[in-house]
PDB file of C-alpha atoms in Angstrom:
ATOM      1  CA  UNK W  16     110.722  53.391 -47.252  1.00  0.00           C
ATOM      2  CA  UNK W  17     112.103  54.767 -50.560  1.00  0.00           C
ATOM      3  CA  UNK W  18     111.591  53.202 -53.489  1.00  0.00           C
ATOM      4  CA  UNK W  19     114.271  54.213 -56.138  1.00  0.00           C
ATOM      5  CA  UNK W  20     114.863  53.130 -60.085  1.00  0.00           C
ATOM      6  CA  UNK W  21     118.521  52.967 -59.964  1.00  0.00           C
ATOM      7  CA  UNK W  22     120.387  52.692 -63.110  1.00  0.00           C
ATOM      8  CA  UNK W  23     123.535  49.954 -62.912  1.00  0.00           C
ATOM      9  CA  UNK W  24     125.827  50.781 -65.351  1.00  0.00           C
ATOM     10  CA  UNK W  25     127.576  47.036 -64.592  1.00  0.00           C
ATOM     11  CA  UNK W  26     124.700  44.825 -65.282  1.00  0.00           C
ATOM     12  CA  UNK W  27     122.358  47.104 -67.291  1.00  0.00           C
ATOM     13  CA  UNK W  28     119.294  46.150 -64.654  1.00  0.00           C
ATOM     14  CA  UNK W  29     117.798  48.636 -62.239  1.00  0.00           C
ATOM     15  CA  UNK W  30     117.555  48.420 -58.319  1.00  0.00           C
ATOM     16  CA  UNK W  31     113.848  49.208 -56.948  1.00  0.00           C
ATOM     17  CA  UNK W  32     115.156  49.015 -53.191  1.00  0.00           C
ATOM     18  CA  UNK W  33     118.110  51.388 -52.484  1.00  0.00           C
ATOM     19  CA  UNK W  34     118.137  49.829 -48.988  1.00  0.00           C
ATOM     20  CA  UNK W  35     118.937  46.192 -49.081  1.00  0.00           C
ATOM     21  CA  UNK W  36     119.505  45.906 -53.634  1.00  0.00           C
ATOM     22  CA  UNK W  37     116.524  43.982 -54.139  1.00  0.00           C
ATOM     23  CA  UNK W  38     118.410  41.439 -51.938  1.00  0.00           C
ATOM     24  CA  UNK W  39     115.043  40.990 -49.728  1.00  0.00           C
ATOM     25  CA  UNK W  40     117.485  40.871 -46.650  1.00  0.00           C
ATOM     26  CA  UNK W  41     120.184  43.405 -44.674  1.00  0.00           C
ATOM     27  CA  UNK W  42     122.223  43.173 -41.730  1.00  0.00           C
ATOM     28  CA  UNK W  43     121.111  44.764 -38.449  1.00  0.00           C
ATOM     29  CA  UNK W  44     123.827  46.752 -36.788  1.00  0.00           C
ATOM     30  CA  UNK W  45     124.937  43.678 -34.461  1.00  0.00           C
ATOM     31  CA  UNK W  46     125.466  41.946 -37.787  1.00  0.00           C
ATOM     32  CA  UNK W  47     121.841  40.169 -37.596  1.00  0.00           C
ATOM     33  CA  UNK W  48     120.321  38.888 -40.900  1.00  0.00           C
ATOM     34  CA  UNK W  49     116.719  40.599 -40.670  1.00  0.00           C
ATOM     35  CA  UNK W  50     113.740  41.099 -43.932  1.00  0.00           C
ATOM     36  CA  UNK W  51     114.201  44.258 -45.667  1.00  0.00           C
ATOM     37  CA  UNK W  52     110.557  46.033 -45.426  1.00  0.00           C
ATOM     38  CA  UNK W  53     110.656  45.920 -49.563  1.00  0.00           C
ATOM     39  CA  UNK W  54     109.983  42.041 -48.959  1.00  0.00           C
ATOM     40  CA  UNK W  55     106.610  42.388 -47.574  1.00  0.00           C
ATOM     41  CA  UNK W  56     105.691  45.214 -49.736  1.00  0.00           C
ATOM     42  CA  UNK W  57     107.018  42.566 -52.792  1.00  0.00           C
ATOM     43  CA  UNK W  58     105.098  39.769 -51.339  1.00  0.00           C
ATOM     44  CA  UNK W  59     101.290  41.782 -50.584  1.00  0.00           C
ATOM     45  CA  UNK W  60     101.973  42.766 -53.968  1.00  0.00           C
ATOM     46  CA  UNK W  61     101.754  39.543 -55.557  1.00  0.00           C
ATOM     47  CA  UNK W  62      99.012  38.547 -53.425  1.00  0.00           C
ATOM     48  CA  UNK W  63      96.904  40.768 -54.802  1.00  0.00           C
ATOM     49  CA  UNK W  64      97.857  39.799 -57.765  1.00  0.00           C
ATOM     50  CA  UNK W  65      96.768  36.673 -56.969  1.00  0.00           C
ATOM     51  CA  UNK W  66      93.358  37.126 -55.403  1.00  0.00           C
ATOM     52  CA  UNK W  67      90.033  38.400 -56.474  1.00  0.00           C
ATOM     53  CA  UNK W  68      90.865  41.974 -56.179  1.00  0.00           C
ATOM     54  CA  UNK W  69      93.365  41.575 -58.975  1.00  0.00           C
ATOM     55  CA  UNK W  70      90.521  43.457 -61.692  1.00  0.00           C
ATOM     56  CA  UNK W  71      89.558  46.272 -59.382  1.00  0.00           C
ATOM     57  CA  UNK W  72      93.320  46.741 -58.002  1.00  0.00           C
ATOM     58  CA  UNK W  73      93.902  48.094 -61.680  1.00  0.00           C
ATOM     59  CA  UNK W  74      90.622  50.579 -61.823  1.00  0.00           C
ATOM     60  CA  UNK W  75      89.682  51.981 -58.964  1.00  0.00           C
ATOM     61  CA  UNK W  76      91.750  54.656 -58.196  1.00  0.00           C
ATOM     62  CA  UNK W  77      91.305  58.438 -56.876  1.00  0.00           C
ATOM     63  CA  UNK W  78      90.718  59.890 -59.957  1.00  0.00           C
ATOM     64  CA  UNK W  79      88.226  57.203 -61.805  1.00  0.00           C
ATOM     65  CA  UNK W  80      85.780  57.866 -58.069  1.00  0.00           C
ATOM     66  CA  UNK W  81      82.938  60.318 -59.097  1.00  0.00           C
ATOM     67  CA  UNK W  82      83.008  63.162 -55.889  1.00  0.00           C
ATOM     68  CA  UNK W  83      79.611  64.401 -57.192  1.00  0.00           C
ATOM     69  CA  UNK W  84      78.354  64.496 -54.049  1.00  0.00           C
ATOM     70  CA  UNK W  85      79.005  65.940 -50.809  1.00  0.00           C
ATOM     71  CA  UNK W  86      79.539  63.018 -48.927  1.00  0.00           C
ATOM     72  CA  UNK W  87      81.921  61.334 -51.914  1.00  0.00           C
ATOM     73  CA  UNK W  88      83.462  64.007 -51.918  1.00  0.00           C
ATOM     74  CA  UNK W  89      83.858  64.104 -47.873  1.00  0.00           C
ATOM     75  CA  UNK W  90      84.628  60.599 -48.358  1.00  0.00           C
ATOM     76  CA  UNK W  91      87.585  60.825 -50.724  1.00  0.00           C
ATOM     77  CA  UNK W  92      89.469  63.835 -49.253  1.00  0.00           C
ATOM     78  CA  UNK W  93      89.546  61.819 -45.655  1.00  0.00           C
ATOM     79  CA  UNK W  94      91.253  58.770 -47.600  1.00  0.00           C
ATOM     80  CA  UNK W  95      93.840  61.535 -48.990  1.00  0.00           C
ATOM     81  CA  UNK W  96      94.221  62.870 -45.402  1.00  0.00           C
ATOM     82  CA  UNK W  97      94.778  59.471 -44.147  1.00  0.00           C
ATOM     83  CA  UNK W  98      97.578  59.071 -46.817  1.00  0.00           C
ATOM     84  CA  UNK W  99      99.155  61.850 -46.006  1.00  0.00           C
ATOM     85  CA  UNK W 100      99.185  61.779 -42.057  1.00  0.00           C
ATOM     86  CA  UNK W 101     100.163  57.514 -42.268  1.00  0.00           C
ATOM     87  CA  UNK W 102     101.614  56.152 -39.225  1.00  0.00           C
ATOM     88  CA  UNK W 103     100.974  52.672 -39.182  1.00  0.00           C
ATOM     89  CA  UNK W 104      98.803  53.355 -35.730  1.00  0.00           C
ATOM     90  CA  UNK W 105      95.595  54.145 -37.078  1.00  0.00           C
ATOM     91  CA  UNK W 106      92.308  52.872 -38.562  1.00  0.00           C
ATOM     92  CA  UNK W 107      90.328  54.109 -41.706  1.00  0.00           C
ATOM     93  CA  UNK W 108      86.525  53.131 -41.524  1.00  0.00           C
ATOM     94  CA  UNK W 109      84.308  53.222 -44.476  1.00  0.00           C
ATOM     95  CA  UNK W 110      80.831  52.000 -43.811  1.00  0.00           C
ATOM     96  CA  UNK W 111      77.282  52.538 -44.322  1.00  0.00           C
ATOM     97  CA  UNK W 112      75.388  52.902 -47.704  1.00  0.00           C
ATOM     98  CA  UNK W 113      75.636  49.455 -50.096  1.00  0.00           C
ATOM     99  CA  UNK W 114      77.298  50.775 -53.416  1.00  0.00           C
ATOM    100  CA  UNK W 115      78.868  54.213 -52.154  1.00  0.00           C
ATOM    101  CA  UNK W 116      82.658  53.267 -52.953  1.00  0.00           C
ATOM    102  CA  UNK W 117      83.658  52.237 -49.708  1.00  0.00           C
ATOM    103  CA  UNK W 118      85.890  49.531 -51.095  1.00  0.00           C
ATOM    104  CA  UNK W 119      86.090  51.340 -54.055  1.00  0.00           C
ATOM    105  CA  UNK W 120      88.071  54.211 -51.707  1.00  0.00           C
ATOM    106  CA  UNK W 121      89.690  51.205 -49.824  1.00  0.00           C
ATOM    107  CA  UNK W 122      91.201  49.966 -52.583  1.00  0.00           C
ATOM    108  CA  UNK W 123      92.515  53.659 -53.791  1.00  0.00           C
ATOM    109  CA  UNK W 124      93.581  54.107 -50.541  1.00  0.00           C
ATOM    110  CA  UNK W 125      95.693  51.120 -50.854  1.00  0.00           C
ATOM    111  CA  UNK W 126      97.134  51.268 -53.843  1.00  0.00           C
ATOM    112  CA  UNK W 127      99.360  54.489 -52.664  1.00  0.00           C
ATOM    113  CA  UNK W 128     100.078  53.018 -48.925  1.00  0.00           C
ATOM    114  CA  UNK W 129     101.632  49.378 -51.305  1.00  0.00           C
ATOM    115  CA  UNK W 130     104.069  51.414 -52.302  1.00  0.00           C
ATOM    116  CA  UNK W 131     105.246  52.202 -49.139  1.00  0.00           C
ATOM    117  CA  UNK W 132     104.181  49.391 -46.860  1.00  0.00           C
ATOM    118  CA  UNK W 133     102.864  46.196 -46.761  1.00  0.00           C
ATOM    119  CA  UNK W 134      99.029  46.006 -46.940  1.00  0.00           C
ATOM    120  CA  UNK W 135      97.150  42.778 -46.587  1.00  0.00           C
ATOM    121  CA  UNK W 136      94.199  42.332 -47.933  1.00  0.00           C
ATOM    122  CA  UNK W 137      91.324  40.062 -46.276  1.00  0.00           C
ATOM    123  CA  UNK W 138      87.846  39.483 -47.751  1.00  0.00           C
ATOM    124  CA  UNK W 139      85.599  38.981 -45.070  1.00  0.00           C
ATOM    125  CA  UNK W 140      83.310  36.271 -46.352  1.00  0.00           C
ATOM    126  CA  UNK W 141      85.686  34.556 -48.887  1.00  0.00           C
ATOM    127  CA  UNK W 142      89.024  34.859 -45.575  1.00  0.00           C
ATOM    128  CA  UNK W 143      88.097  35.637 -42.732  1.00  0.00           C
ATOM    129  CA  UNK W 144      84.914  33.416 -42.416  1.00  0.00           C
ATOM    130  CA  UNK W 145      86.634  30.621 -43.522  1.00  0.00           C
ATOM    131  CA  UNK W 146      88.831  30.162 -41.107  1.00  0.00           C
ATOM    132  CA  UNK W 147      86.858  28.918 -38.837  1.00  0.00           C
ATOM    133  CA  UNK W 148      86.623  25.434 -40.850  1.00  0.00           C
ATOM    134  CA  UNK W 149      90.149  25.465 -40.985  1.00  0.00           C
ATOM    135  CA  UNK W 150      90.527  25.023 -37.401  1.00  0.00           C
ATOM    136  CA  UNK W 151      90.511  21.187 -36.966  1.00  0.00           C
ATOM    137  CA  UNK W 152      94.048  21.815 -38.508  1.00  0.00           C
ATOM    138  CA  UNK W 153      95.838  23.831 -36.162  1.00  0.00           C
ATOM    139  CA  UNK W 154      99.052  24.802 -37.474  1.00  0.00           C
ATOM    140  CA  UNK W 155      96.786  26.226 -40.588  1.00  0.00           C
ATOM    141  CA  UNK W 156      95.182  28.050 -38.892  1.00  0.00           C
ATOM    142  CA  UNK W 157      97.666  30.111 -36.608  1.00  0.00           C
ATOM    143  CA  UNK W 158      99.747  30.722 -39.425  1.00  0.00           C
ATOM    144  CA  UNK W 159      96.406  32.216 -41.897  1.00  0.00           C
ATOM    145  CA  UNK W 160      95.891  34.082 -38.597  1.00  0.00           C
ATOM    146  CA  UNK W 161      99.258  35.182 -38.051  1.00  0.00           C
ATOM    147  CA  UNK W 162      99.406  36.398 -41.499  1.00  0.00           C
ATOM    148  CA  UNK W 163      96.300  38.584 -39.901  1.00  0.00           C
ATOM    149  CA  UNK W 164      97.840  40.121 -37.026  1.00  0.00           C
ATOM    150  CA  UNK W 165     101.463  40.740 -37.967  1.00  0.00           C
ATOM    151  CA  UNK W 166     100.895  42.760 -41.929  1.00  0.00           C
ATOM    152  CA  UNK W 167     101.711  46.187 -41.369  1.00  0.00           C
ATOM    153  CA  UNK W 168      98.299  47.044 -42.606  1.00  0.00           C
ATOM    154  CA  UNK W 169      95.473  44.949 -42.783  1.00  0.00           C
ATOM    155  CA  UNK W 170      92.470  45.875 -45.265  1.00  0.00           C
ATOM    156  CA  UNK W 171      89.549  43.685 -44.244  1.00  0.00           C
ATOM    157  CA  UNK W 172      86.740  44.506 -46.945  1.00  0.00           C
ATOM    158  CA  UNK W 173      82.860  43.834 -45.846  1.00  0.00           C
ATOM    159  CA  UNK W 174      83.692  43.375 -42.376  1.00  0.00           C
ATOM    160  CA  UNK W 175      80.313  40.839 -41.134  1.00  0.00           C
ATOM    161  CA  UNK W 176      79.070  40.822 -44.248  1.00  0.00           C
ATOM    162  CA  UNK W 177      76.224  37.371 -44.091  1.00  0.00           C
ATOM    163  CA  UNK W 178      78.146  36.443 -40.739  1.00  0.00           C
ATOM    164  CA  UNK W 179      78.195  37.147 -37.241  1.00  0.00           C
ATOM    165  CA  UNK W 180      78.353  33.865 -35.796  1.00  0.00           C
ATOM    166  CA  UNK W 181      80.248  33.436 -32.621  1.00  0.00           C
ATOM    167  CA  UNK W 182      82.975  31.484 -34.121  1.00  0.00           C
ATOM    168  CA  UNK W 183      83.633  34.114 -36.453  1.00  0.00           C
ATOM    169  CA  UNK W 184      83.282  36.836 -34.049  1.00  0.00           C
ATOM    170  CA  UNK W 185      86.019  35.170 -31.867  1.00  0.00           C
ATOM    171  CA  UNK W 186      88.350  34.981 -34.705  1.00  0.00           C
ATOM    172  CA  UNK W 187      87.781  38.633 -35.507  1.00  0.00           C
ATOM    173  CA  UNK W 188      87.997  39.557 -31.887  1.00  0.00           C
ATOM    174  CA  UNK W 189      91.514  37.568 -32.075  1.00  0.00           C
ATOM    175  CA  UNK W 190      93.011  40.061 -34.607  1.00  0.00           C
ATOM    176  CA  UNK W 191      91.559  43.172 -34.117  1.00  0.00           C
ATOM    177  CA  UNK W 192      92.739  42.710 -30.298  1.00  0.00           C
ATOM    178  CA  UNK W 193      96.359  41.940 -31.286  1.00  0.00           C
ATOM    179  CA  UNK W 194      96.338  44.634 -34.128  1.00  0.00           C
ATOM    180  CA  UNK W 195      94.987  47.311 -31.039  1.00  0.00           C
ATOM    181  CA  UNK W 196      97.106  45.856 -28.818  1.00  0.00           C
ATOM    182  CA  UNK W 197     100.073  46.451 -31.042  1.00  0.00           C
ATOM    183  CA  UNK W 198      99.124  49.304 -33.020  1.00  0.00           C
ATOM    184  CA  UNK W 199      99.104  48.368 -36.120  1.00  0.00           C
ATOM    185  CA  UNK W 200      96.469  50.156 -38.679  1.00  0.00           C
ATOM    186  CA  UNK W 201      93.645  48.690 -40.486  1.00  0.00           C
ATOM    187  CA  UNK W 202      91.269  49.894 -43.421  1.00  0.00           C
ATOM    188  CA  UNK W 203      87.829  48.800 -43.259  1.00  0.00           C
ATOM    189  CA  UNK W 204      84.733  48.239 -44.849  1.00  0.00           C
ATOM    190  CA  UNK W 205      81.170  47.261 -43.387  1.00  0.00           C
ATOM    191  CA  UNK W 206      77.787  48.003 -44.123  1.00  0.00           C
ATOM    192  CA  UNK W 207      77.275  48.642 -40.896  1.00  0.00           C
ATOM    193  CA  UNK W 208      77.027  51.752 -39.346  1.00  0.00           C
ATOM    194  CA  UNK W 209      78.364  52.340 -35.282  1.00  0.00           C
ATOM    195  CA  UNK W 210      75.563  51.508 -33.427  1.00  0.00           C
ATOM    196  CA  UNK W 211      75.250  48.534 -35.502  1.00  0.00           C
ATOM    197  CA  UNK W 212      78.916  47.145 -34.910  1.00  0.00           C
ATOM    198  CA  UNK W 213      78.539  47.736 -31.636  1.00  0.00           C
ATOM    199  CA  UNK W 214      75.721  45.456 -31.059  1.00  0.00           C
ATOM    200  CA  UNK W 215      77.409  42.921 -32.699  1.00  0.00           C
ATOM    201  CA  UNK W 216      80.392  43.277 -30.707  1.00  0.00           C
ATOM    202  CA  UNK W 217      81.048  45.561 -28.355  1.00  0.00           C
ATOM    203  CA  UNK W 218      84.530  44.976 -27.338  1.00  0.00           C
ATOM    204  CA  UNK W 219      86.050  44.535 -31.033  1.00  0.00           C
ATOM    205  CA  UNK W 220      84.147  47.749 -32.292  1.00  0.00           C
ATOM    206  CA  UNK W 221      85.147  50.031 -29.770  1.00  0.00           C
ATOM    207  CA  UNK W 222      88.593  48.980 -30.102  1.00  0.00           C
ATOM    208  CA  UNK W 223      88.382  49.501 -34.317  1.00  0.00           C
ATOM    209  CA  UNK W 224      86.413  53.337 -33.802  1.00  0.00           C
ATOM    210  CA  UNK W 225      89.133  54.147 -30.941  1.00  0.00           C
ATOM    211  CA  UNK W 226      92.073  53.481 -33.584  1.00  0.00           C
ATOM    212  CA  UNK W 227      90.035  55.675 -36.004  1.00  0.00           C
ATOM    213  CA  UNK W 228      90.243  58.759 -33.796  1.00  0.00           C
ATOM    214  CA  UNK W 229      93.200  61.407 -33.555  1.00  0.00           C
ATOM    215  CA  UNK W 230      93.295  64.906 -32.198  1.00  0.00           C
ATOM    216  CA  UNK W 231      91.404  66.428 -35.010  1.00  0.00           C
ATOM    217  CA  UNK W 232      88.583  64.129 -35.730  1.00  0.00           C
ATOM    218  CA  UNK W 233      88.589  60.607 -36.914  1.00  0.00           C
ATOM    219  CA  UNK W 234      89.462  58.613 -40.041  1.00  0.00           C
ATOM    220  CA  UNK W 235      86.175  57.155 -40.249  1.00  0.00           C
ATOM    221  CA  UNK W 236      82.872  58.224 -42.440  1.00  0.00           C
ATOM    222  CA  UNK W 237      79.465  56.265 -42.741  1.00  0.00           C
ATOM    223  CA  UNK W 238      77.601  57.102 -45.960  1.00  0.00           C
ATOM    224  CA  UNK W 239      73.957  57.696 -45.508  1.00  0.00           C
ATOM    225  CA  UNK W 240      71.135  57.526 -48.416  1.00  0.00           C
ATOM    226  CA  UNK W 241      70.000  55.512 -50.938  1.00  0.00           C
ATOM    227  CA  UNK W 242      71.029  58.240 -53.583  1.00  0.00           C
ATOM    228  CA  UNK W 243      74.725  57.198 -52.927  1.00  0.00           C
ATOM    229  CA  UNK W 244      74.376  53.807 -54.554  1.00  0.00           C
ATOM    230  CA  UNK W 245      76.203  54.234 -57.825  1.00  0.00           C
ATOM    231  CA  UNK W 246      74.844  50.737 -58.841  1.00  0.00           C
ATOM    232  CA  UNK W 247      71.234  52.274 -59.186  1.00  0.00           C
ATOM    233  CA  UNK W 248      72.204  56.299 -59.817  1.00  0.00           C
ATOM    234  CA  UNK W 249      74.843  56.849 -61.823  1.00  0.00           C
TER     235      UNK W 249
END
């Protein structure tokens, strides 16, 4: 997807999609109205906008993350890999150490992918958690969830974070199933290393580590050591 400034001598305003002319919509070859891809791209755009991550969306970029350390640096060069290798079929992991960058990364990561596809962004314990108290309202519900399965990429940041409660480990188990099922990539951040998102859930986290793996490794990297907390060593 190719995102062009396209000067119009006519009406003096510029076109950002060269594919449908910021219409939102184009005509399949049997004539079918269908979304252009720039829609969703528009539309996870403003939701960020909209949402908490609005402050660090702005910051926390490649450059502005300190690689002063072998596994930062590790860390940082796997999120550039990702980047450049992007299918849409594959996971990127960060987990381990509180206050290593993970979403920090995540965020980075994102910020370059937004420009070429849609990336939904889910906190865990302010989004995901909640929906299980939306469920008395059923058509709520599927459609949050929906929303979920069906973004070309979904970023899920602090993934159990304060809850593994059945009820929220079906709803997880709900998307991450449909997103493996349908290979569609996700970013994510946990705290918690393998082993321990594997005890909480064996089926889900075998399914998220076996999207993170390709032929020459995987996209995934768990930060280890207290020394990695930026919060307490600068």
């Amino acid at each position: 997807m190719e995102h062009l400034q396209i000067h119009q001598e006519s009406t003096g305003q510029s076109i950002n999609c060269k594919i449908c002319n910021d219409k939102g919509y184009i005509f399949d070859s049997e004539g079918a109205v269908k979304f252009c891809k720039c829609k969703e791209i528009k539309e996870a755009k403003e939701r960020i906008e909209k949402s908490p991550l609005k402050a660090r969306f702005d910051k926390n970029r490649f450059v502005s993350y300190k690689t002063n350390n072998p596994q930062r640096l590790r860390a940082s060069n796997l999120c550039k890999s990702y980047i450049a290798n992007f299918d849409g079929t594959k996971n990127l992991i960060l987990s381990g150490q509180v206050g290593s960058g993970k979403t920090h990364l995540a965020i980075a990561t994102t910020r370059v992918l937004i420009e070429k596809v849609g990336v939904t962004y889910a906190d865990f314990v302010n989004d995901i958690t909640r929906l299980k108290f939306n469920q008395l309202d059923q058509e709520e519900y599927t459609k949050a969830v929906d929303a979920y399965k069906n973004a070309t990429v979904l970023f899920i940041d602090d993934l159990y974070k304060g809850d593994v409660s059945p009820a929220t480990q079906r709803i997880v188990q709900d998307i991450i199933n449909y997103r493996y099922n349908n290979d569609k990539a996700m970013i994510i951040t946990t705290e918690l290393n393998k082993n321990e998102l594997l005890d909480i859930n064996e089926a889900t986290a075998s399914r998220l580590i076996e999207m993170s793996m390709t032929d020459e490794g995987e996209y995934y990297i768990e930060f280890v050591g207290r020394e990695l907390n930026y919060r307490l060593f600068k």
